[in-house]
PDB file of C-alpha atoms in Angstrom:
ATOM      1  CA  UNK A   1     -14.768  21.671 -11.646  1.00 79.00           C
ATOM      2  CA  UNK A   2     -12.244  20.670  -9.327  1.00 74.00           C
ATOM      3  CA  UNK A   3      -9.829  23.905  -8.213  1.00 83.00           C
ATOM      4  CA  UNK A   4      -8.858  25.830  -5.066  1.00 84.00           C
ATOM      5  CA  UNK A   5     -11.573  28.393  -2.992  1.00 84.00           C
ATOM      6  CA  UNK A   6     -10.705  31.569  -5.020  1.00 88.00           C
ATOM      7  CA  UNK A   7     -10.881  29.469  -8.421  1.00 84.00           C
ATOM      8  CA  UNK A   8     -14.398  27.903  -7.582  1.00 82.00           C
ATOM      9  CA  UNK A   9     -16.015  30.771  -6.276  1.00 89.00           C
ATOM     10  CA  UNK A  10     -14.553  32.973  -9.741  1.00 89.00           C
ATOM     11  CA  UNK A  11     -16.347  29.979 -11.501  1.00 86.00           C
ATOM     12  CA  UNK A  12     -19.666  30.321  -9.579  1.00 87.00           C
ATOM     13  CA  UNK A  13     -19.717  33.705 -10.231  1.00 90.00           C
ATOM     14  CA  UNK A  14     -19.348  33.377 -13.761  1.00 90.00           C
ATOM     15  CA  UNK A  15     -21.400  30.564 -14.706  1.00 90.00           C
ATOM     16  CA  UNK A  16     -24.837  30.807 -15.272  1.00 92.00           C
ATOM     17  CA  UNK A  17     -27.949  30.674 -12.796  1.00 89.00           C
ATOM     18  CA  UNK A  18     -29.819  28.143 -15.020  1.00 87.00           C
ATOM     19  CA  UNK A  19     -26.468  25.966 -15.205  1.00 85.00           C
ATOM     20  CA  UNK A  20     -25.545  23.040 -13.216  1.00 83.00           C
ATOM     21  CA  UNK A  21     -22.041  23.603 -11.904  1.00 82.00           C
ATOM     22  CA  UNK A  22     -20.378  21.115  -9.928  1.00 80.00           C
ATOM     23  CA  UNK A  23     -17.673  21.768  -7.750  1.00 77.00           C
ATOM     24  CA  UNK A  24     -14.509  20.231  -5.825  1.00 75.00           C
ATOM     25  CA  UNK A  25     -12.748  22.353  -3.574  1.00 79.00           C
ATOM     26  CA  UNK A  26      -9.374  22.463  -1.469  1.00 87.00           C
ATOM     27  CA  UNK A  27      -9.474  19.274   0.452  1.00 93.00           C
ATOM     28  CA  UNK A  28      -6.547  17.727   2.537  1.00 96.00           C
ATOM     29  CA  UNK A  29      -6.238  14.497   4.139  1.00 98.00           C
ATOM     30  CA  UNK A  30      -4.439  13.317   7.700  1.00 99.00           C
ATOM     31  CA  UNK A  31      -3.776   9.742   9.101  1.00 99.00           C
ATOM     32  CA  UNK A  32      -3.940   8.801  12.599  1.00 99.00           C
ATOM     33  CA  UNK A  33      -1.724   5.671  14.054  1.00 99.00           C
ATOM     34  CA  UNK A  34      -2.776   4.575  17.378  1.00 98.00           C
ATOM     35  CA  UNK A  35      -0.810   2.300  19.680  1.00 97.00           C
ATOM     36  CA  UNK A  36      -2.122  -0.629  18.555  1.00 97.00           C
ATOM     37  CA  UNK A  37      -0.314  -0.369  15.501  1.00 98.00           C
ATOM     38  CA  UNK A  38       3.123  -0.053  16.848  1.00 97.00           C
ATOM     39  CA  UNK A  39       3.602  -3.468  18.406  1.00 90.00           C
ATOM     40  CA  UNK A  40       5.260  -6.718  17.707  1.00 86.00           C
ATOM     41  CA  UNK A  41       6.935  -5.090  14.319  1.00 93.00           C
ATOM     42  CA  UNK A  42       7.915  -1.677  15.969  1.00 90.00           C
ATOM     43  CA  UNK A  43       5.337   0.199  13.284  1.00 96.00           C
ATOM     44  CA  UNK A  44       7.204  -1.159  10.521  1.00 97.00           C
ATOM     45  CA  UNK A  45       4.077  -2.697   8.725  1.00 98.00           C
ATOM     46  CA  UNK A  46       2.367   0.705   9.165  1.00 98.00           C
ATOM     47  CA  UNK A  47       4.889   2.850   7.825  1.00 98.00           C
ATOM     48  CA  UNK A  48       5.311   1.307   5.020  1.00 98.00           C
ATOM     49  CA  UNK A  49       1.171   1.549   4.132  1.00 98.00           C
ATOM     50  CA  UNK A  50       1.828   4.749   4.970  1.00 99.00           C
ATOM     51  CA  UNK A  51       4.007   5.864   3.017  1.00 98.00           C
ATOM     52  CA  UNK A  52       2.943   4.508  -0.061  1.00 98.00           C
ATOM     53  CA  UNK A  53      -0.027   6.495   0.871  1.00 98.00           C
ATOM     54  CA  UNK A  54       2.026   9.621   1.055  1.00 98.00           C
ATOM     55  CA  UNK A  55       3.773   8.666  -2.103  1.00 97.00           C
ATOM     56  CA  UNK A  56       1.427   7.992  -4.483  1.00 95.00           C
ATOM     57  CA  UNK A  57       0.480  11.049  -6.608  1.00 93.00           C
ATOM     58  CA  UNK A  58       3.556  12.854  -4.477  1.00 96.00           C
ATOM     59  CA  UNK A  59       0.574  14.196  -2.381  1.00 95.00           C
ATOM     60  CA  UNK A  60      -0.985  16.131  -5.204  1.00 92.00           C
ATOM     61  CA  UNK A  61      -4.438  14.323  -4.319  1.00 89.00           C
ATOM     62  CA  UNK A  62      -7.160  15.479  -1.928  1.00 92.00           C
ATOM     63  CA  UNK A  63      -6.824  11.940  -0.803  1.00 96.00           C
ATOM     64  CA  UNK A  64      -3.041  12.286   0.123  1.00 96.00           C
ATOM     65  CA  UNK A  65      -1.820  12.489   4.137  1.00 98.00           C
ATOM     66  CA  UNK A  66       0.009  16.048   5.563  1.00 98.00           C
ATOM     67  CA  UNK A  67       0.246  15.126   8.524  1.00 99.00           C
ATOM     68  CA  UNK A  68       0.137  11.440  10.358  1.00 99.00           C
ATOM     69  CA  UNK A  69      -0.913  12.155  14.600  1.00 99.00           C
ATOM     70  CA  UNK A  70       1.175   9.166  16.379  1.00 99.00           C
ATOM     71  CA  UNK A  71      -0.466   7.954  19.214  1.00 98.00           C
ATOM     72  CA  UNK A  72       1.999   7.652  22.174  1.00 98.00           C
ATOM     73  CA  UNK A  73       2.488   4.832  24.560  1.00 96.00           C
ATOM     74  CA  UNK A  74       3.052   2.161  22.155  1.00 95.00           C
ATOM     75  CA  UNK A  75       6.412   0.036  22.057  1.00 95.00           C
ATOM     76  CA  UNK A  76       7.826   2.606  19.860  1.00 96.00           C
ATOM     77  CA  UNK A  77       7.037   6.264  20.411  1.00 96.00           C
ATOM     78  CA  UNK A  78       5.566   8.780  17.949  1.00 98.00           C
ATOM     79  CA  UNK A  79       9.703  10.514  17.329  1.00 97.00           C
ATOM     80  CA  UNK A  80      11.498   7.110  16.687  1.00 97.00           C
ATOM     81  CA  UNK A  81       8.429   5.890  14.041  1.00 98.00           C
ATOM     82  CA  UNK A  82       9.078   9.258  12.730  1.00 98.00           C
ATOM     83  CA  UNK A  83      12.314   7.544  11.877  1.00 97.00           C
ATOM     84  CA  UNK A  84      10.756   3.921  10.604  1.00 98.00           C
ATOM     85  CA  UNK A  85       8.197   5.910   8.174  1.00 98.00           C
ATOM     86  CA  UNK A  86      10.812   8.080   6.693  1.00 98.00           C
ATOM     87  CA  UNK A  87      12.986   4.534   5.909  1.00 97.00           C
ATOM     88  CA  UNK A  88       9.712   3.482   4.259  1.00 98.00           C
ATOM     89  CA  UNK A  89       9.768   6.243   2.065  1.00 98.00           C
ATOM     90  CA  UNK A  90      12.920   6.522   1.248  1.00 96.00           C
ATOM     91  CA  UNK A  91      12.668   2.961  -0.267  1.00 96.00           C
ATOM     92  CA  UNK A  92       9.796   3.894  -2.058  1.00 96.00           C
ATOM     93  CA  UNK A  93      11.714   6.786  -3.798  1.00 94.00           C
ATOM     94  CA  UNK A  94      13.426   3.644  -5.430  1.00 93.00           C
ATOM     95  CA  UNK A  95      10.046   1.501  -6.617  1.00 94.00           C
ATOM     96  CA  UNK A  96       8.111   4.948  -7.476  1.00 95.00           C
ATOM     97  CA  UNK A  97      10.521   7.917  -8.274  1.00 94.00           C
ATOM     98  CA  UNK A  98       9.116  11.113  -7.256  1.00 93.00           C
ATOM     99  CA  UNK A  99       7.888  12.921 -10.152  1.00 91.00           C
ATOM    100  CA  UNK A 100       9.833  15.990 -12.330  1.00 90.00           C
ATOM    101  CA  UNK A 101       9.289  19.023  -9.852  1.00 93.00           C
ATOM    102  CA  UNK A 102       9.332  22.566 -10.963  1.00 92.00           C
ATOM    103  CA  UNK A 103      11.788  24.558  -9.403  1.00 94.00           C
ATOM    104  CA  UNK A 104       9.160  26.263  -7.646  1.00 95.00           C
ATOM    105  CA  UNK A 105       8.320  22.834  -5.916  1.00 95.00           C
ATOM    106  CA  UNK A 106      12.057  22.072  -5.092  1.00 95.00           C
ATOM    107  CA  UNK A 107      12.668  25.008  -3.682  1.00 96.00           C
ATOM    108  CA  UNK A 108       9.451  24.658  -1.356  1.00 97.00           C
ATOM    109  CA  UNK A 109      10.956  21.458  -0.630  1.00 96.00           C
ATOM    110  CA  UNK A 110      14.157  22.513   0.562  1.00 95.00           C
ATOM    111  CA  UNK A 111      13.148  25.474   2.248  1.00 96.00           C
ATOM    112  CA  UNK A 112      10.362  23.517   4.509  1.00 96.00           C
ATOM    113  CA  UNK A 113      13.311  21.465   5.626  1.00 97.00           C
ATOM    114  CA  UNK A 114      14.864  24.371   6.301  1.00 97.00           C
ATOM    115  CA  UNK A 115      12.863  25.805   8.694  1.00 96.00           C
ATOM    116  CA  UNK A 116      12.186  22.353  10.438  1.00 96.00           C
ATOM    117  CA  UNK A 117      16.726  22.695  11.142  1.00 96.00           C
ATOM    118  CA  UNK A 118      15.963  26.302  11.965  1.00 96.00           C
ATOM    119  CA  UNK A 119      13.287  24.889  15.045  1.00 95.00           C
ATOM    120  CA  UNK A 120      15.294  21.671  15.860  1.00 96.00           C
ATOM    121  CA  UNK A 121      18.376  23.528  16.569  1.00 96.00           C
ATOM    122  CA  UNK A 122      16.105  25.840  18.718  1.00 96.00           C
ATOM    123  CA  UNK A 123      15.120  23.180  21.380  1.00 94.00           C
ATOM    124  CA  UNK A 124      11.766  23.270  20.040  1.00 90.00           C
ATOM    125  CA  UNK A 125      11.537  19.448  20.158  1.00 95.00           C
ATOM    126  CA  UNK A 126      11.565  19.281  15.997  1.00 96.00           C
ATOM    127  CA  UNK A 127      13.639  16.664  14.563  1.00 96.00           C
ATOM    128  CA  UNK A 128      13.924  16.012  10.779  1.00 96.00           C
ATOM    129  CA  UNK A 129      14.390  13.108   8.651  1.00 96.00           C
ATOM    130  CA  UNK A 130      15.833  13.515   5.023  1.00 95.00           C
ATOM    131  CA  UNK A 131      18.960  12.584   2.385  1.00 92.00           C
ATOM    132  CA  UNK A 132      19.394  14.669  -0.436  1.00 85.00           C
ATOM    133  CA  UNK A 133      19.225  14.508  -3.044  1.00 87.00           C
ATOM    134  CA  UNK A 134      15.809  12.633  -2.485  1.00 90.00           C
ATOM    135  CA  UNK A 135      13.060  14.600  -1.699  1.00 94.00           C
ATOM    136  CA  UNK A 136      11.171  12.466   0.607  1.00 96.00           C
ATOM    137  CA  UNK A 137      10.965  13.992   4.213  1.00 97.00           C
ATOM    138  CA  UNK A 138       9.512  13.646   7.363  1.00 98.00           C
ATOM    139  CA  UNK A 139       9.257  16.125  10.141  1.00 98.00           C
ATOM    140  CA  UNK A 140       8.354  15.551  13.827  1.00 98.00           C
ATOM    141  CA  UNK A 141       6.963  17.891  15.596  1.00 97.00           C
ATOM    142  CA  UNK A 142       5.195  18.331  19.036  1.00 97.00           C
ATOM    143  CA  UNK A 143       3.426  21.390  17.803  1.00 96.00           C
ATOM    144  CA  UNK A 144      -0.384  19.730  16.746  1.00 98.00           C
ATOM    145  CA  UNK A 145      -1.587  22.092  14.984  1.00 96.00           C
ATOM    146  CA  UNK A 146      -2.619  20.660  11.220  1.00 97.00           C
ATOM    147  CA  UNK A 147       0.584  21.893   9.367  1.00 96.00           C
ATOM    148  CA  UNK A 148      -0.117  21.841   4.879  1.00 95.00           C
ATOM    149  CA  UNK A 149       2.556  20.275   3.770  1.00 97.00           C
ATOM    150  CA  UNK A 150       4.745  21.218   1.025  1.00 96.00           C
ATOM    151  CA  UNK A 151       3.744  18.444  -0.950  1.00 95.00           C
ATOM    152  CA  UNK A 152       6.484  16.108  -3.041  1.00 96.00           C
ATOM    153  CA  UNK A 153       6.484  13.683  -0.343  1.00 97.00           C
ATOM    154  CA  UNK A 154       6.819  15.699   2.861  1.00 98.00           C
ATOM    155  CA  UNK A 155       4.802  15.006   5.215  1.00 98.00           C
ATOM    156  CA  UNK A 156       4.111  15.707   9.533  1.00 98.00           C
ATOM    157  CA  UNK A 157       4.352  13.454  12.245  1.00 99.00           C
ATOM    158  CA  UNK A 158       3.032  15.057  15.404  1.00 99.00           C
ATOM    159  CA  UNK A 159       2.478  13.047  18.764  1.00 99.00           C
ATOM    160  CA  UNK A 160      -1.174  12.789  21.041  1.00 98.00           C
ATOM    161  CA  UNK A 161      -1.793  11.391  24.039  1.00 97.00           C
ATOM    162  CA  UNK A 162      -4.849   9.403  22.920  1.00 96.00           C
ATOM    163  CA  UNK A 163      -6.811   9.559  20.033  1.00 96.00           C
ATOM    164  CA  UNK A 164      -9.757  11.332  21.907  1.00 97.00           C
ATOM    165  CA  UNK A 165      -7.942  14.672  21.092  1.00 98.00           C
ATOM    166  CA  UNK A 166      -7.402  14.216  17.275  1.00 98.00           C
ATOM    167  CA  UNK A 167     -11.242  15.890  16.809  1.00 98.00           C
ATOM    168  CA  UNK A 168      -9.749  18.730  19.018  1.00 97.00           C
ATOM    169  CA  UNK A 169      -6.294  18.898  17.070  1.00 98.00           C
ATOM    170  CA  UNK A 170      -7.817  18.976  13.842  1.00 98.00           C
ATOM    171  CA  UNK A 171     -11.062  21.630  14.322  1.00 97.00           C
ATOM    172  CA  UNK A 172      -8.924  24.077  12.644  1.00 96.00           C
ATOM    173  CA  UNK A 173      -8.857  22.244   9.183  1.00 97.00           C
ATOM    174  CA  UNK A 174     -12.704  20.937   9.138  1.00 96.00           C
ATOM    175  CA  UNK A 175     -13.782  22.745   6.464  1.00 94.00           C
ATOM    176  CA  UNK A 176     -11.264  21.050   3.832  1.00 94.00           C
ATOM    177  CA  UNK A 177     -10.201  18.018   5.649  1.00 97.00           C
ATOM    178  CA  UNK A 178     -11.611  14.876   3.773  1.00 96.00           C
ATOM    179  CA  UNK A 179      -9.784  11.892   4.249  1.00 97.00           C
ATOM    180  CA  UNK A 180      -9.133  10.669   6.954  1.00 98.00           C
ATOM    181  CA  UNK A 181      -7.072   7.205   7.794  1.00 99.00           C
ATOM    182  CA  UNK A 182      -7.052   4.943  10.790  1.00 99.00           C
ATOM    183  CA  UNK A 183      -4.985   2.184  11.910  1.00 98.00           C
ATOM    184  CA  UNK A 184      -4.086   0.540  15.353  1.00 98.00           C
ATOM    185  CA  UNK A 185      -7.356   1.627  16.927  1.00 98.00           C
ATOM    186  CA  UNK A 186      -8.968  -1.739  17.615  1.00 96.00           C
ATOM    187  CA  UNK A 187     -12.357  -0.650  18.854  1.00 96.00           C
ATOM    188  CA  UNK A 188     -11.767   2.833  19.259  1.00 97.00           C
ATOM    189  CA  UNK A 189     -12.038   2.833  15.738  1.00 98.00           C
ATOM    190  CA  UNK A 190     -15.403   3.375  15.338  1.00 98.00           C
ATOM    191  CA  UNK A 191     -16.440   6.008  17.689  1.00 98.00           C
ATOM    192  CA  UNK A 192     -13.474   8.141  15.954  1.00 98.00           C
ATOM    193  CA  UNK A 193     -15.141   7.486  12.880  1.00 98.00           C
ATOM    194  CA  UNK A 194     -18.560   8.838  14.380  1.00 98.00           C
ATOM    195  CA  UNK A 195     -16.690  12.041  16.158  1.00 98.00           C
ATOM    196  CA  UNK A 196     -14.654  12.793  12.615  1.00 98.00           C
ATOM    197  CA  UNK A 197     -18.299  12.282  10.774  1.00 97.00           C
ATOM    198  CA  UNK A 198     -20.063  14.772  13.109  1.00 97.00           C
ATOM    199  CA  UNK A 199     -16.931  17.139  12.449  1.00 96.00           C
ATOM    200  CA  UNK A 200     -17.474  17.002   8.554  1.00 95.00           C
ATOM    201  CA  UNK A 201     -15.126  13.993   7.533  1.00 96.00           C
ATOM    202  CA  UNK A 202     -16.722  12.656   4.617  1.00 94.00           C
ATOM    203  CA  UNK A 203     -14.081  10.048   4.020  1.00 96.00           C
ATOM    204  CA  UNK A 204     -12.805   7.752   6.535  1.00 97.00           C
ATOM    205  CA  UNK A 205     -10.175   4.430   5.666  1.00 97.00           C
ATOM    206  CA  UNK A 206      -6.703   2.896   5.905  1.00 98.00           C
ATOM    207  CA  UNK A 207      -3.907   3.926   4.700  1.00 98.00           C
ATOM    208  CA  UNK A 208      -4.264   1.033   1.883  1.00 98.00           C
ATOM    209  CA  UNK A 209      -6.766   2.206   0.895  1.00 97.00           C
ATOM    210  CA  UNK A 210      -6.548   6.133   0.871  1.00 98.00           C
ATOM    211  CA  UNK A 211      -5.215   6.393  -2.237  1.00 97.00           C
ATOM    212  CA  UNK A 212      -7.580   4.861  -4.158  1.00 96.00           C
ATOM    213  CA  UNK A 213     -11.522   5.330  -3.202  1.00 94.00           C
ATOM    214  CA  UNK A 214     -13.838   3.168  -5.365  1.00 90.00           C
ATOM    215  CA  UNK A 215     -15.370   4.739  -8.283  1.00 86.00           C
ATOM    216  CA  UNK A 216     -18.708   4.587  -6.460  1.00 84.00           C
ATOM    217  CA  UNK A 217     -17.406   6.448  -3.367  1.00 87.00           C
ATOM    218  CA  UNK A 218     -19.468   9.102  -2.116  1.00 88.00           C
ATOM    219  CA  UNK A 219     -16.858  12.360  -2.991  1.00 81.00           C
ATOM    220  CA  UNK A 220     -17.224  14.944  -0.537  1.00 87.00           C
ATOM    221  CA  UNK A 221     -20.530  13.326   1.249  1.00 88.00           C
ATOM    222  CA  UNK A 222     -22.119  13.014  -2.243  1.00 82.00           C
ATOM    223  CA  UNK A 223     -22.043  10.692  -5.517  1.00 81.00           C
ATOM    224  CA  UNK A 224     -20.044  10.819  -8.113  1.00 76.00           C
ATOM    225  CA  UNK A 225     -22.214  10.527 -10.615  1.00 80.00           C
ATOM    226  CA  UNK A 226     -26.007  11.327  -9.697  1.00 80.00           C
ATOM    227  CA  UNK A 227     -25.209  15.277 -10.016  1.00 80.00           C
ATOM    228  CA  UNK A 228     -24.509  14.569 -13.500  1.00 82.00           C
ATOM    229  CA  UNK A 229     -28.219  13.260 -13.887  1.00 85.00           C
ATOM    230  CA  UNK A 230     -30.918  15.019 -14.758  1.00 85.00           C
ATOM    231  CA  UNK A 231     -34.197  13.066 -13.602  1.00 86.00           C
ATOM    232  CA  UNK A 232     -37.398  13.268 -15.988  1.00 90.00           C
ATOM    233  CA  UNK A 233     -40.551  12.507 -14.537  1.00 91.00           C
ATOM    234  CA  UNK A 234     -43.551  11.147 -16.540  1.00 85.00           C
ATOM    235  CA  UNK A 235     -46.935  11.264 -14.257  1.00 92.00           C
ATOM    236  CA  UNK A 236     -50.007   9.901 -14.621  1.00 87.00           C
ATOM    237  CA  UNK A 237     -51.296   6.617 -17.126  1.00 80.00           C
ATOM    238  CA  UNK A 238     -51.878   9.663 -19.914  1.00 68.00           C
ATOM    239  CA  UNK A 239     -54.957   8.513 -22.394  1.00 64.00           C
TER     240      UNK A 239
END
C-alpha cells in the first residue's frame, strides 16, 4: 500500500493481525550541487539533469527533488544557477508538457509564487523565477530549512556554505526523506553518502538517475520483492 501517514496507519489498523501488509509512506527527495559542478559550463550541464529530474512525474514521485541545496563558492553562485535551472525547465515545459492540473493544483501553484513576491519584496533575500502561463518555477531562498514543495514543477534552491551542513539542514525531514542526489562533490561524495545513510537516507544517486531506480532497488532500505515471499521450509531427509 503506498499512501500518506494518516492513510497507512487507518490501513494498519484495519487489516488483519495474521495478514501481511506492506507499506509505503510519505517520502520526499532533495538534491545537493556542490561547487564542483558549477565550473567550466556555469552549472548549465547540471541544471538541465536537474530539471528533468524535477520534471518527470511533475514531482508526484517519492523520488522527485523539493528542494536542490547549492553549494556556494563555485564560478557561479547558488542565486544566479537559480536562474540557469529555471531556463532548463522552462525548456523542458516544451519536450514534456506539464500534466492537466486540477484547479486545486494551479491554484497551489500560483499562490506559492505568491508568497515567494510577498518575501522578495520584503528584503528577505527571496528571488523568484517564473513566466506564466507555464507552471515551472524556481524559488531561491536563504532560509534552509527543507521547504515541501507545491509540486507541478516547483521546486527550492537554497544556498550552504559547504556540504558538511546539508545533514544539519535536513534533520528536520529524516523521517520521510528518501532520495537523495549528489553531483559536483568529487570525493566528498562518499562520506556524504555515509553521514545521509547514518541519518536514514535509504536512497542516494544523481540526478540522472533519480527518477528512475532499478527494479531491483532496495525501496525504503528493503526489497521490492522478498516481502511478497513467503519462505517454506522442508527439514530433515524424511523416510
Amino acid at each position: 500500500a503506498y499512501g500518506g501517514d494518516n492513510a497507512i496507519r487507518s490501513l494498519r489498523v484495519r487489516t488483519p493481525i495474521t495478514t501481511r501488509l506492506l507499506t509505503y509512506t510519505h517520502r520526499v527527495a532533495v538534491g545537493v550541487v556542490g561547487r564542483g559542478a558549477l565550473g567550466a559550463d556555469h552549472g548549465i550541464g547540471v541544471a538541465g539533469r536537474a530539471a528533468r529530474a524535477v520534471s518527470m512525474f511533475d514531482q508526484r514521485g517519492c523520488v522527485s527533488p523539493h528542494v536542490l541545496y547549492v553549494e556556494e563558492g563555485g564560478k557561479v553562485e547558488p542565486a544566479e544557477w537559480a536562474r540557469v535551472l529555471w531556463n532548463a525547465l522552462a525548456d523542458l515545459e516544451v519536450e514534456l508538457p506539464v500534466g492537466q492540473l486540477r484547479s486545486g493544483e494551479a491554484s497551489a501553484v500560483h499562490q506559492m509564487r505568491g508568497m515567494a513576491e510577498v518575501r522578495e519584496a520584503s528584503g528577505a533575500g527571496t528571488r523568484d523565477f517564473y513566466e506564466t502561463p507555464g507552471f515551472a518555477t524556481v524559488i531561491f531562498e536563504p532560509e534552509l530549512d527543507f521547504t515541501v514543495s507545491c509540486l507541478s514543477r516547483v521546486v527550492y534552491v537554497k544556498p550552504i556554505r559547504n556540504w558538511e551542513v546539508v545533514p544539519e539542514v535536513l534533520d528536520g525531514v529524516k523521517q520521510h526523506l528518501q532520495t537523495v542526489a549528489l553531483e559536483g562533490l568529487g570525493p566528498r561524495r562518499k562520506t556524504l553518502a555515509e553521514m545521509l545513510g547514518q541519518m536514514g537516507v535509504t536512497r542516494i544517486t544523481s540526478f540522472e538517475k533519480a527518477p528512475w531506480p532499478p527494479p531491483w532497488w532496495h525501496h525504503d532500505g528493503s526489497s521490492v520483492l522478498a516481502g511478497m515471499v513467503r519462505w517454506i521450509d522442508l527439514e530433515g531427509e524424511g523416510d
